[in-house]
């Protein structure tokens, strides 16, 4: 599930209560990973995303689904979202990224690279040409041969969209985290970026390979599919979004 939550009211709710409150978007293990890292494309310029509230004696908990990357000019912050954020005494996010980008790069190298093995050697012979073609289209063809399958899958999903102008700096999480810091609101993560990478890097070899093959299967329709998902998110069509994921 992908969620950005803001808390208001007296007291301090437990993180577990936040995690268990409100709807949770579920998918297959492979699409879940891809969407967690790269739920990317922007829909219409107007937006009124769904915002849930769980009211309790100690706090009110507002829950907002997150989009991690968006194009410039896309709006998503409705008056209700602004009010919820302004009322919040603390903010919880799916994950709080390290302030130092080098820390992320170090984790990525240690968990996502395997230069001792050529990635195409792990693929079925009938999928190797497709992988090499898609890897070349990202501009990282040779470098991807040193990647472990899970990292290659993430790159194949995300790199074309990055090249098309989708910016992680415009993602809901990034914008709200920066705003919370500027306002002096405490922030925390339900998970950590390191834990998410450990989850991916800890996949059994057969599942990691299936993750990569799934990314290859979805390469053609991926951008259009994610664009549809974000359009549904923007218009608060939760039933439509559930049918897609």
CSV table of C-alpha atoms in Angstrom, one decimal:
chain,number,residue,atom,x,y,z
A,1,UNK,CA,0.0,0.0,0.0
A,2,UNK,CA,1.1,3.6,-0.6
A,3,UNK,CA,-0.1,6.1,1.9
A,4,UNK,CA,0.9,9.5,3.3
A,5,UNK,CA,-0.8,10.2,6.6
A,6,UNK,CA,-1.1,13.3,8.7
A,7,UNK,CA,-2.1,13.3,12.3
A,8,UNK,CA,-4.0,15.9,14.3
A,9,UNK,CA,-5.5,16.3,17.7
A,10,UNK,CA,-4.1,15.7,21.2
A,11,UNK,CA,-1.9,12.8,22.0
A,12,UNK,CA,0.2,10.6,19.8
A,13,UNK,CA,-1.3,7.6,18.0
A,14,UNK,CA,0.7,4.5,17.5
A,15,UNK,CA,2.1,3.9,14.1
A,16,UNK,CA,0.4,0.5,14.0
A,17,UNK,CA,-3.0,2.2,14.3
A,18,UNK,CA,-2.2,4.4,11.3
A,19,UNK,CA,-1.2,1.4,9.2
A,20,UNK,CA,-4.4,-0.5,10.0
A,21,UNK,CA,-6.8,2.4,9.4
A,22,UNK,CA,-8.5,3.2,6.1
A,23,UNK,CA,-8.5,1.5,2.8
A,24,UNK,CA,-5.3,-0.3,1.6
A,25,UNK,CA,-4.6,-0.7,-2.1
A,26,UNK,CA,-3.4,-4.3,-2.8
A,27,UNK,CA,-1.8,-5.9,-5.8
A,28,UNK,CA,0.3,-8.8,-6.8
A,29,UNK,CA,3.7,-8.9,-5.1
A,30,UNK,CA,5.4,-7.7,-8.3
A,31,UNK,CA,3.0,-4.8,-9.1
A,32,UNK,CA,3.0,-3.8,-5.5
A,33,UNK,CA,6.7,-3.3,-5.6
A,34,UNK,CA,6.6,-1.4,-8.8
A,35,UNK,CA,3.8,0.8,-7.7
A,36,UNK,CA,5.4,1.5,-4.3
A,37,UNK,CA,8.6,2.7,-5.9
A,38,UNK,CA,7.1,4.2,-9.1
A,39,UNK,CA,3.4,5.2,-9.1
A,40,UNK,CA,4.3,7.9,-11.4
A,41,UNK,CA,2.2,9.5,-14.2
A,42,UNK,CA,0.0,12.5,-14.0
A,43,UNK,CA,-3.6,12.7,-15.1
A,44,UNK,CA,-5.7,15.8,-15.6
A,45,UNK,CA,-4.7,19.1,-14.2
A,46,UNK,CA,-7.7,19.2,-11.9
A,47,UNK,CA,-7.7,16.9,-8.9
A,48,UNK,CA,-9.6,16.0,-5.7
A,49,UNK,CA,-7.9,12.8,-4.4
A,50,UNK,CA,-9.6,10.8,-1.8
A,51,UNK,CA,-8.8,11.7,1.7
A,52,UNK,CA,-9.9,9.4,4.6
A,53,UNK,CA,-10.2,10.4,8.3
A,54,UNK,CA,-10.2,8.0,11.3
A,55,UNK,CA,-11.5,9.8,14.4
A,56,UNK,CA,-10.5,8.6,17.9
A,57,UNK,CA,-10.3,9.9,21.5
A,58,UNK,CA,-6.6,10.6,21.2
A,59,UNK,CA,-6.3,11.9,17.7
A,60,UNK,CA,-7.8,12.3,14.2
A,61,UNK,CA,-5.8,10.5,11.5
A,62,UNK,CA,-6.0,11.7,7.9
A,63,UNK,CA,-4.9,9.2,5.2
A,64,UNK,CA,-4.0,10.3,1.7
A,65,UNK,CA,-2.8,8.0,-1.1
A,66,UNK,CA,0.6,9.1,-2.4
A,67,UNK,CA,2.0,9.5,-5.9
A,68,UNK,CA,5.7,9.5,-5.8
A,69,UNK,CA,6.5,11.4,-9.1
A,70,UNK,CA,4.5,13.9,-11.1
A,71,UNK,CA,4.9,16.2,-14.1
A,72,UNK,CA,5.3,19.9,-13.6
A,73,UNK,CA,2.0,21.7,-13.5
A,74,UNK,CA,0.0,18.9,-12.1
A,75,UNK,CA,-2.2,19.9,-9.2
A,76,UNK,CA,-3.4,17.5,-6.5
A,77,UNK,CA,-3.7,19.5,-3.3
A,78,UNK,CA,-7.4,20.1,-2.7
A,79,UNK,CA,-8.7,22.5,0.1
A,80,UNK,CA,-9.5,19.4,2.2
A,81,UNK,CA,-5.9,18.2,1.9
A,82,UNK,CA,-4.5,21.6,2.8
A,83,UNK,CA,-6.8,21.8,5.8
A,84,UNK,CA,-5.8,18.3,7.0
A,85,UNK,CA,-2.1,19.2,6.7
A,86,UNK,CA,-2.5,22.5,8.4
A,87,UNK,CA,-4.3,20.8,11.3
A,88,UNK,CA,-1.7,18.0,11.6
A,89,UNK,CA,0.6,18.0,14.6
A,90,UNK,CA,2.8,15.3,13.1
A,91,UNK,CA,3.1,13.6,9.7
A,92,UNK,CA,3.7,10.0,8.9
A,93,UNK,CA,4.8,8.8,5.5
A,94,UNK,CA,5.3,5.5,3.8
A,95,UNK,CA,9.0,6.1,4.1
A,96,UNK,CA,11.2,9.0,4.9
A,97,UNK,CA,14.1,9.2,2.5
A,98,UNK,CA,17.6,10.0,3.8
A,99,UNK,CA,18.6,13.6,3.5
A,100,UNK,CA,21.9,12.6,1.9
A,101,UNK,CA,21.4,11.2,-1.6
A,102,UNK,CA,24.8,9.4,-1.3
A,103,UNK,CA,23.3,7.2,1.4
A,104,UNK,CA,20.6,6.0,-1.1
A,105,UNK,CA,23.3,5.3,-3.7
A,106,UNK,CA,25.4,3.3,-1.2
A,107,UNK,CA,22.3,1.2,-0.4
A,108,UNK,CA,21.5,0.7,-4.0
A,109,UNK,CA,25.0,-0.4,-4.9
A,110,UNK,CA,25.3,-2.8,-1.9
A,111,UNK,CA,21.9,-4.4,-2.4
A,112,UNK,CA,21.2,-4.0,-6.1
A,113,UNK,CA,24.4,-4.8,-8.0
A,114,UNK,CA,26.0,-8.2,-8.7
A,115,UNK,CA,28.9,-7.5,-11.1
A,116,UNK,CA,30.1,-11.1,-10.8
A,117,UNK,CA,27.2,-12.3,-12.9
A,118,UNK,CA,25.7,-11.2,-16.2
A,119,UNK,CA,22.0,-10.5,-15.8
A,120,UNK,CA,21.0,-11.9,-19.2
A,121,UNK,CA,22.5,-15.3,-18.2
A,122,UNK,CA,19.7,-15.5,-15.6
A,123,UNK,CA,16.9,-14.9,-18.2
A,124,UNK,CA,15.3,-17.6,-20.4
A,125,UNK,CA,16.9,-17.5,-23.8
A,126,UNK,CA,13.7,-16.3,-25.5
A,127,UNK,CA,13.6,-13.2,-23.3
A,128,UNK,CA,17.2,-12.0,-23.6
A,129,UNK,CA,16.8,-10.0,-26.8
A,130,UNK,CA,13.7,-8.2,-25.3
A,131,UNK,CA,15.6,-7.3,-22.2
A,132,UNK,CA,18.7,-6.0,-24.1
A,133,UNK,CA,16.5,-3.9,-26.3
A,134,UNK,CA,14.6,-2.3,-23.4
A,135,UNK,CA,17.8,-1.9,-21.4
A,136,UNK,CA,19.4,0.0,-24.3
A,137,UNK,CA,16.3,2.2,-24.6
A,138,UNK,CA,16.9,3.4,-21.0
A,139,UNK,CA,20.4,4.5,-21.9
A,140,UNK,CA,21.8,2.1,-19.2
A,141,UNK,CA,22.1,-1.0,-21.3
A,142,UNK,CA,25.6,-2.2,-20.3
A,143,UNK,CA,25.3,-1.0,-16.7
A,144,UNK,CA,22.1,-3.1,-16.3
A,145,UNK,CA,24.0,-6.3,-16.9
A,146,UNK,CA,25.5,-5.9,-13.4
A,147,UNK,CA,22.2,-5.3,-11.8
A,148,UNK,CA,20.3,-7.9,-9.7
A,149,UNK,CA,16.9,-8.7,-11.2
A,150,UNK,CA,14.8,-6.6,-8.8
A,151,UNK,CA,16.8,-3.5,-9.5
A,152,UNK,CA,16.7,-4.0,-13.2
A,153,UNK,CA,12.9,-4.4,-13.0
A,154,UNK,CA,12.6,-1.1,-11.1
A,155,UNK,CA,14.8,0.7,-13.7
A,156,UNK,CA,12.8,-0.7,-16.6
A,157,UNK,CA,9.6,0.5,-15.1
A,158,UNK,CA,10.8,3.9,-14.0
A,159,UNK,CA,13.6,5.1,-16.3
A,160,UNK,CA,11.4,5.8,-19.4
A,161,UNK,CA,9.1,7.8,-17.3
A,162,UNK,CA,11.9,9.8,-15.8
A,163,UNK,CA,13.1,10.6,-19.4
A,164,UNK,CA,9.6,11.7,-20.2
A,165,UNK,CA,9.7,14.4,-17.6
A,166,UNK,CA,8.2,13.0,-14.4
A,167,UNK,CA,10.0,14.4,-11.4
A,168,UNK,CA,10.4,12.8,-8.0
A,169,UNK,CA,10.8,16.2,-6.5
A,170,UNK,CA,7.2,16.9,-7.4
A,171,UNK,CA,5.9,13.7,-5.8
A,172,UNK,CA,3.3,14.0,-3.0
A,173,UNK,CA,5.6,12.5,-0.4
A,174,UNK,CA,8.5,14.8,-1.2
A,175,UNK,CA,6.4,18.0,-1.3
A,176,UNK,CA,4.6,17.2,2.0
A,177,UNK,CA,7.8,16.1,3.8
A,178,UNK,CA,9.6,19.4,2.8
A,179,UNK,CA,6.5,21.4,3.9
A,180,UNK,CA,6.4,19.5,7.2
A,181,UNK,CA,10.0,20.2,7.9
A,182,UNK,CA,9.6,23.8,7.1
A,183,UNK,CA,6.6,24.1,9.4
A,184,UNK,CA,8.5,22.3,12.2
A,185,UNK,CA,6.1,19.3,12.3
A,186,UNK,CA,7.6,16.0,13.4
A,187,UNK,CA,7.8,13.5,10.6
A,188,UNK,CA,8.3,9.7,10.6
A,189,UNK,CA,8.1,6.8,8.3
A,190,UNK,CA,6.0,3.7,8.5
A,191,UNK,CA,8.9,2.0,6.8
A,192,UNK,CA,12.4,3.1,5.9
A,193,UNK,CA,13.9,3.2,2.4
A,194,UNK,CA,16.5,0.7,3.6
A,195,UNK,CA,13.8,-1.7,4.7
A,196,UNK,CA,12.1,-1.5,1.4
A,197,UNK,CA,15.3,-2.2,-0.4
A,198,UNK,CA,16.0,-5.1,1.9
A,199,UNK,CA,12.6,-6.5,1.1
A,200,UNK,CA,13.3,-6.4,-2.6
A,201,UNK,CA,16.9,-7.6,-2.3
A,202,UNK,CA,15.7,-10.4,-0.1
A,203,UNK,CA,13.4,-11.9,-2.7
A,204,UNK,CA,14.1,-15.5,-3.4
A,205,UNK,CA,15.9,-15.9,-6.8
A,206,UNK,CA,12.8,-17.3,-8.5
A,207,UNK,CA,10.6,-14.5,-7.4
A,208,UNK,CA,13.1,-11.8,-8.2
A,209,UNK,CA,13.3,-13.2,-11.7
A,210,UNK,CA,9.5,-13.3,-12.0
A,211,UNK,CA,9.5,-9.6,-10.9
A,212,UNK,CA,11.9,-8.8,-13.8
A,213,UNK,CA,9.9,-10.9,-16.3
A,214,UNK,CA,6.7,-9.1,-15.2
A,215,UNK,CA,8.4,-5.7,-15.9
A,216,UNK,CA,9.3,-7.0,-19.3
A,217,UNK,CA,5.7,-8.1,-19.9
A,218,UNK,CA,4.4,-4.7,-18.8
A,219,UNK,CA,6.9,-2.5,-20.7
A,220,UNK,CA,4.6,-1.8,-23.6
A,221,UNK,CA,1.5,-0.8,-21.7
A,222,UNK,CA,3.2,0.4,-18.5
A,223,UNK,CA,3.1,4.2,-19.0
A,224,UNK,CA,-0.5,4.1,-20.2
A,225,UNK,CA,-1.6,1.9,-17.4
A,226,UNK,CA,0.0,4.0,-14.7
A,227,UNK,CA,-1.3,7.2,-16.3
A,228,UNK,CA,-4.8,5.7,-16.0
A,229,UNK,CA,-4.1,4.8,-12.4
A,230,UNK,CA,-3.1,8.3,-11.5
A,231,UNK,CA,-6.1,9.8,-13.3
A,232,UNK,CA,-8.3,7.5,-11.1
A,233,UNK,CA,-6.4,8.6,-8.0
A,234,UNK,CA,-6.8,12.3,-8.9
A,235,UNK,CA,-10.5,11.9,-9.3
A,236,UNK,CA,-10.9,9.8,-6.1
A,237,UNK,CA,-12.3,6.8,-8.1
A,238,UNK,CA,-11.2,4.2,-5.6
A,239,UNK,CA,-13.3,1.5,-7.1
A,240,UNK,CA,-11.8,2.1,-10.5
A,241,UNK,CA,-8.3,2.2,-9.0
A,242,UNK,CA,-8.9,-1.1,-7.1
A,243,UNK,CA,-9.9,-2.7,-10.4
A,244,UNK,CA,-6.6,-1.7,-12.0
A,245,UNK,CA,-4.2,-2.7,-9.3
